[in-house]
Amino acid sequence: MSDVPATPSLIAQTASPAPHVRGYWGNVWNRLKYDQVTLFFLILIIAIILSAVFAPWLAPFDPNKSSMAARLKPVMFKSFYLGTDEQGRDILSRLIWGGRTSLVMGISPVFLATVIGGFFGVFAGYAGGKLNTAIMRTMDVFFAFPSVLLAVAISGSLGSGLVNQMITLTIVLIPPICRVAETATSQVRTMDFIDAARASGAGTMSILFRHVLVNVMSPVMVYSSTLVSASILLASGLSFLGLGVSPPTPDWGLMLSTLRQSIYVQPLVCALPGVAILITSIAFNLVSDGLRQAMDVKA
C-alpha cells in the first residue's frame, strides 16, 4: 500500500491562516478607537484647527473692521451672532481668526521645546557623569521660578510681539521636557539590549537613534502633548498683560484684555474669548490623557 502525496489544494484547505499580530501603534489605535471621550475631543480639536485654517472663508466679517454705531451689541444682534466688541468688531470673526494665533502659540513652542529639550535630555541621560550634571543643573535654574513668573520676566525683557512670545514660551517649556527625556534615557541605557548593541560594535550615534530614541520618544511625546494647553494658557496670559501680540491682531487673550472694561455692559460677550480658551485647553488635556493611556501598551 503506497502513500498518496497530499495535493496543493488539500494543503491549502487544511493549513490554518497565520494570526495577525498588531504592532505597537496598532495596539495604540485599537485602544484609542474605543475611547469615546478622547475621540470626541479629538474631533473637537480638529474642528477648531480647521476653523482657524479656513478662517478667511468661515469668518462672516473682517475681524478688524470697526463700527462705532454697532459697538457692544449683544449675542444674536442682527447678523452679529456672537455680538460685537468695544469697537464694533464682530466677535465671531475675531474668535475664528484668533484661533490661528492661539493655536500657533500653543503648538509651535511645544514642538520647538520638544526638539531642543529632547535633544539635551537624551544626550544628558545617555552620557551621564559630569555632562549630565552640568545640563540638568542648568535646567534646575529655570525650575526655581514658577512658569508664569518666568514667562512674564522673559517676555518683559524681550518685548511684545509674536516672535518674542514664541521664544519666551519655548524657553519656559524646554526644562520640563528635558527632564522627562533625561529620566527616560537614564532608564533605557541600563537595559540589556543597549549592552547587546554595544557588544555587537554599534556606534554611539547608532545606539542613540536606533535604540534609545525609539524607546524615549513615546513618554516625551505624551508629556509634550500635555503642555499644549499650558502653552495656550501662558500665551493668552501674556497677551492679556500686553506682553503678547500687538493690537489689532485677533487673539483670545488680547480680546479678554480689551473686553474686560465692558464686562458690566455685555458680560456674556466679554466672556466668550475665555470660553474659547477654556474649551480648547480642556480638549487638549483630555486628548493628551487619552493618548497617554492608549500608548501605555504592555503587550
mmCIF file of C-alpha atoms in Angstrom:
data_model
loop_
_atom_site.group_PDB
_atom_site.id
_atom_site.type_symbol
_atom_site.label_atom_id
_atom_site.label_comp_id
_atom_site.label_asym_id
_atom_site.label_seq_id
_atom_site.Cartn_x
_atom_site.Cartn_y
_atom_site.Cartn_z
ATOM 1 C CA MET A 1 0.000 0.000 0.000
ATOM 2 C CA SER A 2 1.655 3.254 -1.146
ATOM 3 C CA ASP A 3 1.367 6.671 0.463
ATOM 4 C CA VAL A 4 -0.693 9.163 -1.528
ATOM 5 C CA PRO A 5 1.004 12.568 -1.606
ATOM 6 C CA ALA A 6 -1.127 15.490 -0.472
ATOM 7 C CA THR A 7 -2.260 17.748 -3.258
ATOM 8 C CA PRO A 8 -1.626 21.517 -3.024
ATOM 9 C CA SER A 9 -5.355 22.225 -2.797
ATOM 10 C CA LEU A 10 -5.668 19.858 0.171
ATOM 11 C CA ILE A 11 -2.737 21.541 1.905
ATOM 12 C CA ALA A 12 -4.288 24.964 1.313
ATOM 13 C CA GLN A 13 -7.586 23.791 2.832
ATOM 14 C CA THR A 14 -6.046 22.243 5.938
ATOM 15 C CA ALA A 15 -3.442 24.943 6.655
ATOM 16 C CA SER A 16 -4.603 27.493 9.228
ATOM 17 C CA PRO A 17 -4.072 31.172 8.420
ATOM 18 C CA ALA A 18 -1.265 32.958 10.222
ATOM 19 C CA PRO A 19 -2.576 35.041 13.103
ATOM 20 C CA HIS A 20 -2.484 38.783 12.595
ATOM 21 C CA VAL A 21 -0.162 40.344 15.165
ATOM 22 C CA ARG A 22 -0.635 44.044 15.821
ATOM 23 C CA GLY A 23 2.392 46.238 16.191
ATOM 24 C CA TYR A 24 2.858 48.878 18.871
ATOM 25 C CA TRP A 25 0.969 51.598 17.007
ATOM 26 C CA GLY A 26 -1.701 49.095 16.049
ATOM 27 C CA ASN A 27 -2.342 48.411 19.734
ATOM 28 C CA VAL A 28 -2.357 52.149 20.433
ATOM 29 C CA TRP A 29 -5.012 52.788 17.788
ATOM 30 C CA ASN A 30 -7.025 49.751 18.925
ATOM 31 C CA ARG A 31 -7.261 51.228 22.420
ATOM 32 C CA LEU A 32 -7.811 54.755 21.211
ATOM 33 C CA LYS A 33 -10.719 53.997 18.887
ATOM 34 C CA TYR A 34 -12.802 52.638 21.796
ATOM 35 C CA ASP A 35 -12.176 55.718 23.968
ATOM 36 C CA GLN A 36 -15.254 57.768 23.110
ATOM 37 C CA VAL A 37 -14.288 60.772 25.245
ATOM 38 C CA THR A 38 -10.861 61.086 23.654
ATOM 39 C CA LEU A 39 -12.265 60.681 20.149
ATOM 40 C CA PHE A 40 -14.945 63.324 20.795
ATOM 41 C CA PHE A 41 -12.459 65.918 21.973
ATOM 42 C CA LEU A 42 -10.027 64.922 19.223
ATOM 43 C CA ILE A 43 -12.755 65.703 16.682
ATOM 44 C CA LEU A 44 -13.374 68.995 18.515
ATOM 45 C CA ILE A 45 -9.673 69.908 18.255
ATOM 46 C CA ILE A 46 -9.656 69.040 14.559
ATOM 47 C CA ALA A 47 -12.728 71.266 14.086
ATOM 48 C CA ILE A 48 -11.001 74.157 15.904
ATOM 49 C CA ILE A 49 -7.866 73.727 13.802
ATOM 50 C CA LEU A 50 -9.848 73.578 10.561
ATOM 51 C CA SER A 51 -11.831 76.679 11.504
ATOM 52 C CA ALA A 52 -8.567 78.531 12.109
ATOM 53 C CA VAL A 53 -7.055 77.312 8.841
ATOM 54 C CA PHE A 54 -10.122 78.270 6.806
ATOM 55 C CA ALA A 55 -10.786 81.484 8.732
ATOM 56 C CA PRO A 56 -10.864 83.696 5.584
ATOM 57 C CA TRP A 57 -13.798 81.659 4.272
ATOM 58 C CA LEU A 58 -15.603 80.933 7.551
ATOM 59 C CA ALA A 59 -15.473 84.353 9.222
ATOM 60 C CA PRO A 60 -18.600 86.329 8.296
ATOM 61 C CA PHE A 61 -16.868 89.734 8.626
ATOM 62 C CA ASP A 62 -13.451 91.322 8.513
ATOM 63 C CA PRO A 63 -12.106 90.797 12.064
ATOM 64 C CA ASN A 64 -10.548 94.293 12.144
ATOM 65 C CA LYS A 65 -13.486 96.224 10.651
ATOM 66 C CA SER A 66 -14.886 98.504 13.348
ATOM 67 C CA SER A 67 -18.138 100.454 13.616
ATOM 68 C CA MET A 68 -18.886 102.829 16.466
ATOM 69 C CA ALA A 69 -22.593 102.543 15.690
ATOM 70 C CA ALA A 70 -22.515 98.793 16.355
ATOM 71 C CA ARG A 71 -20.255 98.663 19.419
ATOM 72 C CA LEU A 72 -21.028 96.287 22.319
ATOM 73 C CA LYS A 73 -24.064 94.659 20.775
ATOM 74 C CA PRO A 74 -25.490 91.534 22.459
ATOM 75 C CA VAL A 75 -25.463 87.973 21.201
ATOM 76 C CA MET A 76 -27.695 87.313 18.139
ATOM 77 C CA PHE A 77 -27.916 91.005 17.272
ATOM 78 C CA LYS A 78 -28.907 91.039 13.581
ATOM 79 C CA SER A 79 -26.050 89.366 11.645
ATOM 80 C CA PHE A 80 -23.621 89.582 14.600
ATOM 81 C CA TYR A 81 -24.330 86.126 16.020
ATOM 82 C CA LEU A 82 -21.958 86.485 18.990
ATOM 83 C CA GLY A 83 -22.244 90.244 19.394
ATOM 84 C CA THR A 84 -19.587 92.923 18.923
ATOM 85 C CA ASP A 85 -16.704 94.280 20.977
ATOM 86 C CA GLU A 86 -15.927 97.780 22.239
ATOM 87 C CA GLN A 87 -15.011 98.938 18.729
ATOM 88 C CA GLY A 88 -17.961 97.340 16.967
ATOM 89 C CA ARG A 89 -15.971 94.417 15.546
ATOM 90 C CA ASP A 90 -17.686 91.065 15.077
ATOM 91 C CA ILE A 91 -16.817 88.726 17.966
ATOM 92 C CA LEU A 92 -17.397 85.530 15.963
ATOM 93 C CA SER A 93 -14.986 86.626 13.227
ATOM 94 C CA ARG A 94 -12.348 87.628 15.769
ATOM 95 C CA LEU A 95 -12.733 84.333 17.641
ATOM 96 C CA ILE A 96 -12.219 82.359 14.424
ATOM 97 C CA TRP A 97 -9.199 84.427 13.401
ATOM 98 C CA GLY A 98 -7.889 84.498 16.980
ATOM 99 C CA GLY A 99 -7.797 80.715 16.954
ATOM 100 C CA ARG A 100 -4.914 80.943 14.493
ATOM 101 C CA THR A 101 -2.737 82.924 16.886
ATOM 102 C CA SER A 102 -3.697 80.882 19.943
ATOM 103 C CA LEU A 103 -3.077 77.539 18.223
ATOM 104 C CA VAL A 104 0.251 78.694 16.794
ATOM 105 C CA MET A 105 1.278 79.843 20.268
ATOM 106 C CA GLY A 106 0.097 76.549 21.732
ATOM 107 C CA ILE A 107 1.648 74.107 19.258
ATOM 108 C CA SER A 108 4.792 75.774 17.862
ATOM 109 C CA PRO A 109 6.598 76.420 21.193
ATOM 110 C CA VAL A 110 5.813 72.870 22.335
ATOM 111 C CA PHE A 111 7.244 71.445 19.110
ATOM 112 C CA LEU A 112 10.416 73.557 19.357
ATOM 113 C CA ALA A 113 10.825 72.792 23.056
ATOM 114 C CA THR A 114 10.363 69.061 22.385
ATOM 115 C CA VAL A 115 13.119 69.069 19.763
ATOM 116 C CA ILE A 116 15.559 71.171 21.811
ATOM 117 C CA GLY A 117 14.722 69.830 25.264
ATOM 118 C CA GLY A 118 14.511 66.256 23.996
ATOM 119 C CA PHE A 119 17.959 66.550 22.419
ATOM 120 C CA PHE A 120 19.597 67.849 25.603
ATOM 121 C CA GLY A 121 17.696 65.349 27.756
ATOM 122 C CA VAL A 122 18.645 62.314 25.660
ATOM 123 C CA PHE A 123 22.244 63.490 25.400
ATOM 124 C CA ALA A 124 22.496 64.125 29.150
ATOM 125 C CA GLY A 125 20.807 60.850 30.090
ATOM 126 C CA TYR A 126 22.996 58.736 27.805
ATOM 127 C CA ALA A 127 26.294 60.486 28.576
ATOM 128 C CA GLY A 128 25.811 60.641 32.342
ATOM 129 C CA GLY A 129 28.551 61.863 34.651
ATOM 130 C CA LYS A 130 29.620 65.500 34.742
ATOM 131 C CA LEU A 131 27.922 66.334 31.455
ATOM 132 C CA ASN A 132 24.591 65.136 32.840
ATOM 133 C CA THR A 133 25.150 67.184 35.993
ATOM 134 C CA ALA A 134 26.006 70.337 34.042
ATOM 135 C CA ILE A 135 22.970 70.130 31.761
ATOM 136 C CA MET A 136 20.429 69.174 34.412
ATOM 137 C CA ARG A 137 21.644 71.715 36.978
ATOM 138 C CA THR A 138 21.264 74.391 34.312
ATOM 139 C CA MET A 139 17.690 73.244 33.763
ATOM 140 C CA ASP A 140 17.110 73.327 37.533
ATOM 141 C CA VAL A 141 17.843 77.061 37.496
ATOM 142 C CA PHE A 142 14.718 77.576 35.366
ATOM 143 C CA PHE A 143 12.738 75.258 37.662
ATOM 144 C CA ALA A 144 13.475 77.619 40.553
ATOM 145 C CA PHE A 145 10.923 80.073 39.139
ATOM 146 C CA PRO A 146 7.205 79.486 38.545
ATOM 147 C CA SER A 147 6.495 79.121 34.847
ATOM 148 C CA VAL A 148 4.143 82.135 34.752
ATOM 149 C CA LEU A 149 6.650 84.386 36.521
ATOM 150 C CA LEU A 150 9.474 83.167 34.286
ATOM 151 C CA ALA A 151 7.386 83.772 31.158
ATOM 152 C CA VAL A 152 6.500 87.312 32.278
ATOM 153 C CA ALA A 153 10.142 88.093 33.101
ATOM 154 C CA ILE A 154 11.497 86.807 29.777
ATOM 155 C CA SER A 155 8.710 88.373 27.734
ATOM 156 C CA GLY A 156 9.150 91.673 29.561
ATOM 157 C CA SER A 157 12.853 91.737 28.702
ATOM 158 C CA LEU A 158 12.348 90.685 25.066
ATOM 159 C CA GLY A 159 9.308 92.868 24.438
ATOM 160 C CA SER A 160 5.924 92.136 22.927
ATOM 161 C CA GLY A 161 5.367 90.523 19.548
ATOM 162 C CA LEU A 162 4.558 87.139 18.090
ATOM 163 C CA VAL A 163 8.172 86.005 17.630
ATOM 164 C CA ASN A 164 9.275 87.139 21.098
ATOM 165 C CA GLN A 165 6.255 85.414 22.629
ATOM 166 C CA MET A 166 7.172 82.185 20.844
ATOM 167 C CA ILE A 167 10.780 82.422 22.070
ATOM 168 C CA THR A 168 9.545 83.038 25.618
ATOM 169 C CA LEU A 169 7.244 80.033 25.671
ATOM 170 C CA THR A 170 9.886 77.794 24.115
ATOM 171 C CA ILE A 171 12.413 78.719 26.811
ATOM 172 C CA VAL A 172 9.843 78.094 29.553
ATOM 173 C CA LEU A 173 8.870 74.661 28.176
ATOM 174 C CA ILE A 174 12.376 73.304 27.472
ATOM 175 C CA PRO A 175 13.318 72.390 31.104
ATOM 176 C CA PRO A 176 10.359 70.069 31.897
ATOM 177 C CA ILE A 177 10.674 68.249 28.559
ATOM 178 C CA CYS A 178 14.428 67.924 29.059
ATOM 179 C CA ARG A 179 13.887 66.368 32.491
ATOM 180 C CA VAL A 180 11.395 63.814 31.159
ATOM 181 C CA ALA A 181 13.737 62.886 28.292
ATOM 182 C CA GLU A 182 16.705 62.576 30.635
ATOM 183 C CA THR A 183 14.819 60.356 33.076
ATOM 184 C CA ALA A 184 13.560 58.060 30.313
ATOM 185 C CA THR A 185 17.011 57.855 28.703
ATOM 186 C CA SER A 186 18.707 57.042 32.026
ATOM 187 C CA GLN A 187 16.336 54.085 32.431
ATOM 188 C CA VAL A 188 16.738 52.837 28.853
ATOM 189 C CA ARG A 189 20.543 53.000 28.720
ATOM 190 C CA THR A 190 20.877 50.426 31.508
ATOM 191 C CA MET A 191 18.775 47.796 29.727
ATOM 192 C CA ASP A 192 20.168 44.602 28.241
ATOM 193 C CA PHE A 193 19.507 45.409 24.584
ATOM 194 C CA ILE A 194 21.692 48.536 24.883
ATOM 195 C CA ASP A 195 24.545 46.418 26.280
ATOM 196 C CA ALA A 196 23.989 43.933 23.457
ATOM 197 C CA ALA A 197 24.180 46.735 20.896
ATOM 198 C CA ARG A 198 27.449 47.959 22.392
ATOM 199 C CA ALA A 199 28.851 44.418 22.413
ATOM 200 C CA SER A 200 27.966 44.000 18.734
ATOM 201 C CA GLY A 201 30.102 47.014 17.889
ATOM 202 C CA ALA A 202 27.350 49.593 17.282
ATOM 203 C CA GLY A 203 28.490 53.202 17.499
ATOM 204 C CA THR A 204 27.138 55.808 19.888
ATOM 205 C CA MET A 205 25.039 57.597 17.274
ATOM 206 C CA SER A 206 23.628 54.315 16.011
ATOM 207 C CA ILE A 207 22.597 53.294 19.532
ATOM 208 C CA LEU A 208 21.043 56.700 20.200
ATOM 209 C CA PHE A 209 18.945 56.816 17.028
ATOM 210 C CA ARG A 210 18.081 53.118 16.600
ATOM 211 C CA HIS A 211 17.574 52.035 20.204
ATOM 212 C CA VAL A 212 17.426 54.894 22.717
ATOM 213 C CA LEU A 213 15.415 57.464 20.770
ATOM 214 C CA VAL A 214 12.767 54.929 19.724
ATOM 215 C CA ASN A 215 12.076 53.984 23.335
ATOM 216 C CA VAL A 216 12.283 57.525 24.707
ATOM 217 C CA MET A 217 10.055 59.093 22.066
ATOM 218 C CA SER A 218 6.797 57.702 23.463
ATOM 219 C CA PRO A 219 6.942 59.233 27.000
ATOM 220 C CA VAL A 220 8.342 62.503 25.641
ATOM 221 C CA MET A 221 5.565 62.806 23.047
ATOM 222 C CA VAL A 222 2.874 62.036 25.603
ATOM 223 C CA TYR A 223 4.258 64.580 28.058
ATOM 224 C CA SER A 224 4.668 67.189 25.325
ATOM 225 C CA SER A 225 1.019 66.805 24.344
ATOM 226 C CA THR A 226 0.023 67.771 27.891
ATOM 227 C CA LEU A 227 1.945 71.045 27.547
ATOM 228 C CA VAL A 228 -0.083 72.335 24.596
ATOM 229 C CA SER A 229 -2.911 73.518 26.838
ATOM 230 C CA ALA A 230 -0.400 75.069 29.257
ATOM 231 C CA SER A 231 1.230 76.890 26.349
ATOM 232 C CA ILE A 232 -2.147 78.232 25.186
ATOM 233 C CA LEU A 233 -2.929 79.472 28.695
ATOM 234 C CA LEU A 234 0.511 81.090 29.088
ATOM 235 C CA ALA A 235 0.248 82.753 25.670
ATOM 236 C CA SER A 236 -3.216 84.059 26.497
ATOM 237 C CA GLY A 237 -1.978 85.338 29.846
ATOM 238 C CA LEU A 238 0.909 87.198 28.231
ATOM 239 C CA SER A 239 -1.445 88.754 25.678
ATOM 240 C CA PHE A 240 -3.827 89.709 28.482
ATOM 241 C CA LEU A 241 -0.964 91.545 30.218
ATOM 242 C CA GLY A 242 0.072 93.283 27.000
ATOM 243 C CA LEU A 243 3.214 91.181 26.521
ATOM 244 C CA GLY A 244 1.938 89.134 23.595
ATOM 245 C CA VAL A 245 0.735 90.081 20.154
ATOM 246 C CA SER A 246 0.014 93.713 19.393
ATOM 247 C CA PRO A 247 -3.444 95.115 18.558
ATOM 248 C CA PRO A 248 -5.428 94.859 16.362
ATOM 249 C CA THR A 249 -4.258 91.253 15.789
ATOM 250 C CA PRO A 250 -7.097 88.896 16.820
ATOM 251 C CA ASP A 251 -6.024 86.879 19.848
ATOM 252 C CA TRP A 252 -8.144 85.299 22.555
ATOM 253 C CA GLY A 253 -6.045 86.644 25.415
ATOM 254 C CA LEU A 254 -5.888 90.127 23.920
ATOM 255 C CA MET A 255 -9.660 90.062 23.345
ATOM 256 C CA LEU A 256 -10.179 89.279 27.036
ATOM 257 C CA SER A 257 -7.937 92.184 27.976
ATOM 258 C CA THR A 258 -9.741 94.728 25.826
ATOM 259 C CA LEU A 259 -13.228 93.475 26.710
ATOM 260 C CA ARG A 260 -12.743 93.390 30.489
ATOM 261 C CA GLN A 261 -13.638 97.085 30.783
ATOM 262 C CA SER A 262 -17.050 96.361 29.244
ATOM 263 C CA ILE A 263 -17.930 93.373 31.416
ATOM 264 C CA TYR A 264 -20.780 95.207 33.152
ATOM 265 C CA VAL A 265 -22.291 96.254 29.807
ATOM 266 C CA GLN A 266 -22.199 92.903 27.947
ATOM 267 C CA PRO A 267 -20.936 90.221 30.375
ATOM 268 C CA LEU A 268 -21.796 87.299 28.070
ATOM 269 C CA VAL A 269 -19.973 88.784 25.089
ATOM 270 C CA CYS A 270 -16.937 89.608 27.225
ATOM 271 C CA ALA A 271 -16.743 86.020 28.489
ATOM 272 C CA LEU A 272 -16.685 84.388 25.032
ATOM 273 C CA PRO A 273 -12.882 84.579 24.491
ATOM 274 C CA GLY A 274 -12.383 82.991 27.908
ATOM 275 C CA VAL A 275 -14.831 80.231 26.997
ATOM 276 C CA ALA A 276 -12.849 79.563 23.807
ATOM 277 C CA ILE A 277 -9.608 79.315 25.804
ATOM 278 C CA LEU A 278 -11.252 77.045 28.388
ATOM 279 C CA ILE A 279 -12.782 74.644 25.846
ATOM 280 C CA THR A 280 -9.576 74.389 23.799
ATOM 281 C CA SER A 281 -7.403 73.801 26.873
ATOM 282 C CA ILE A 282 -9.737 71.120 28.263
ATOM 283 C CA ALA A 283 -9.884 69.412 24.856
ATOM 284 C CA PHE A 284 -6.094 69.217 24.569
ATOM 285 C CA ASN A 285 -5.791 67.994 28.175
ATOM 286 C CA LEU A 286 -8.332 65.194 27.712
ATOM 287 C CA VAL A 287 -6.862 64.115 24.367
ATOM 288 C CA SER A 288 -3.349 64.003 25.832
ATOM 289 C CA ASP A 289 -4.639 61.978 28.793
ATOM 290 C CA GLY A 290 -6.355 59.514 26.444
ATOM 291 C CA LEU A 291 -3.212 59.320 24.322
ATOM 292 C CA ARG A 292 -1.142 58.559 27.414
ATOM 293 C CA GLN A 293 -3.436 55.690 28.382
ATOM 294 C CA ALA A 294 -3.509 54.337 24.831
ATOM 295 C CA MET A 295 0.287 54.424 24.496
ATOM 296 C CA ASP A 296 0.727 52.598 27.797
ATOM 297 C CA VAL A 297 0.659 49.242 25.971
ATOM 298 C CA LYS A 298 2.355 46.470 27.898
ATOM 299 C CA ALA A 299 1.902 43.735 25.342
#
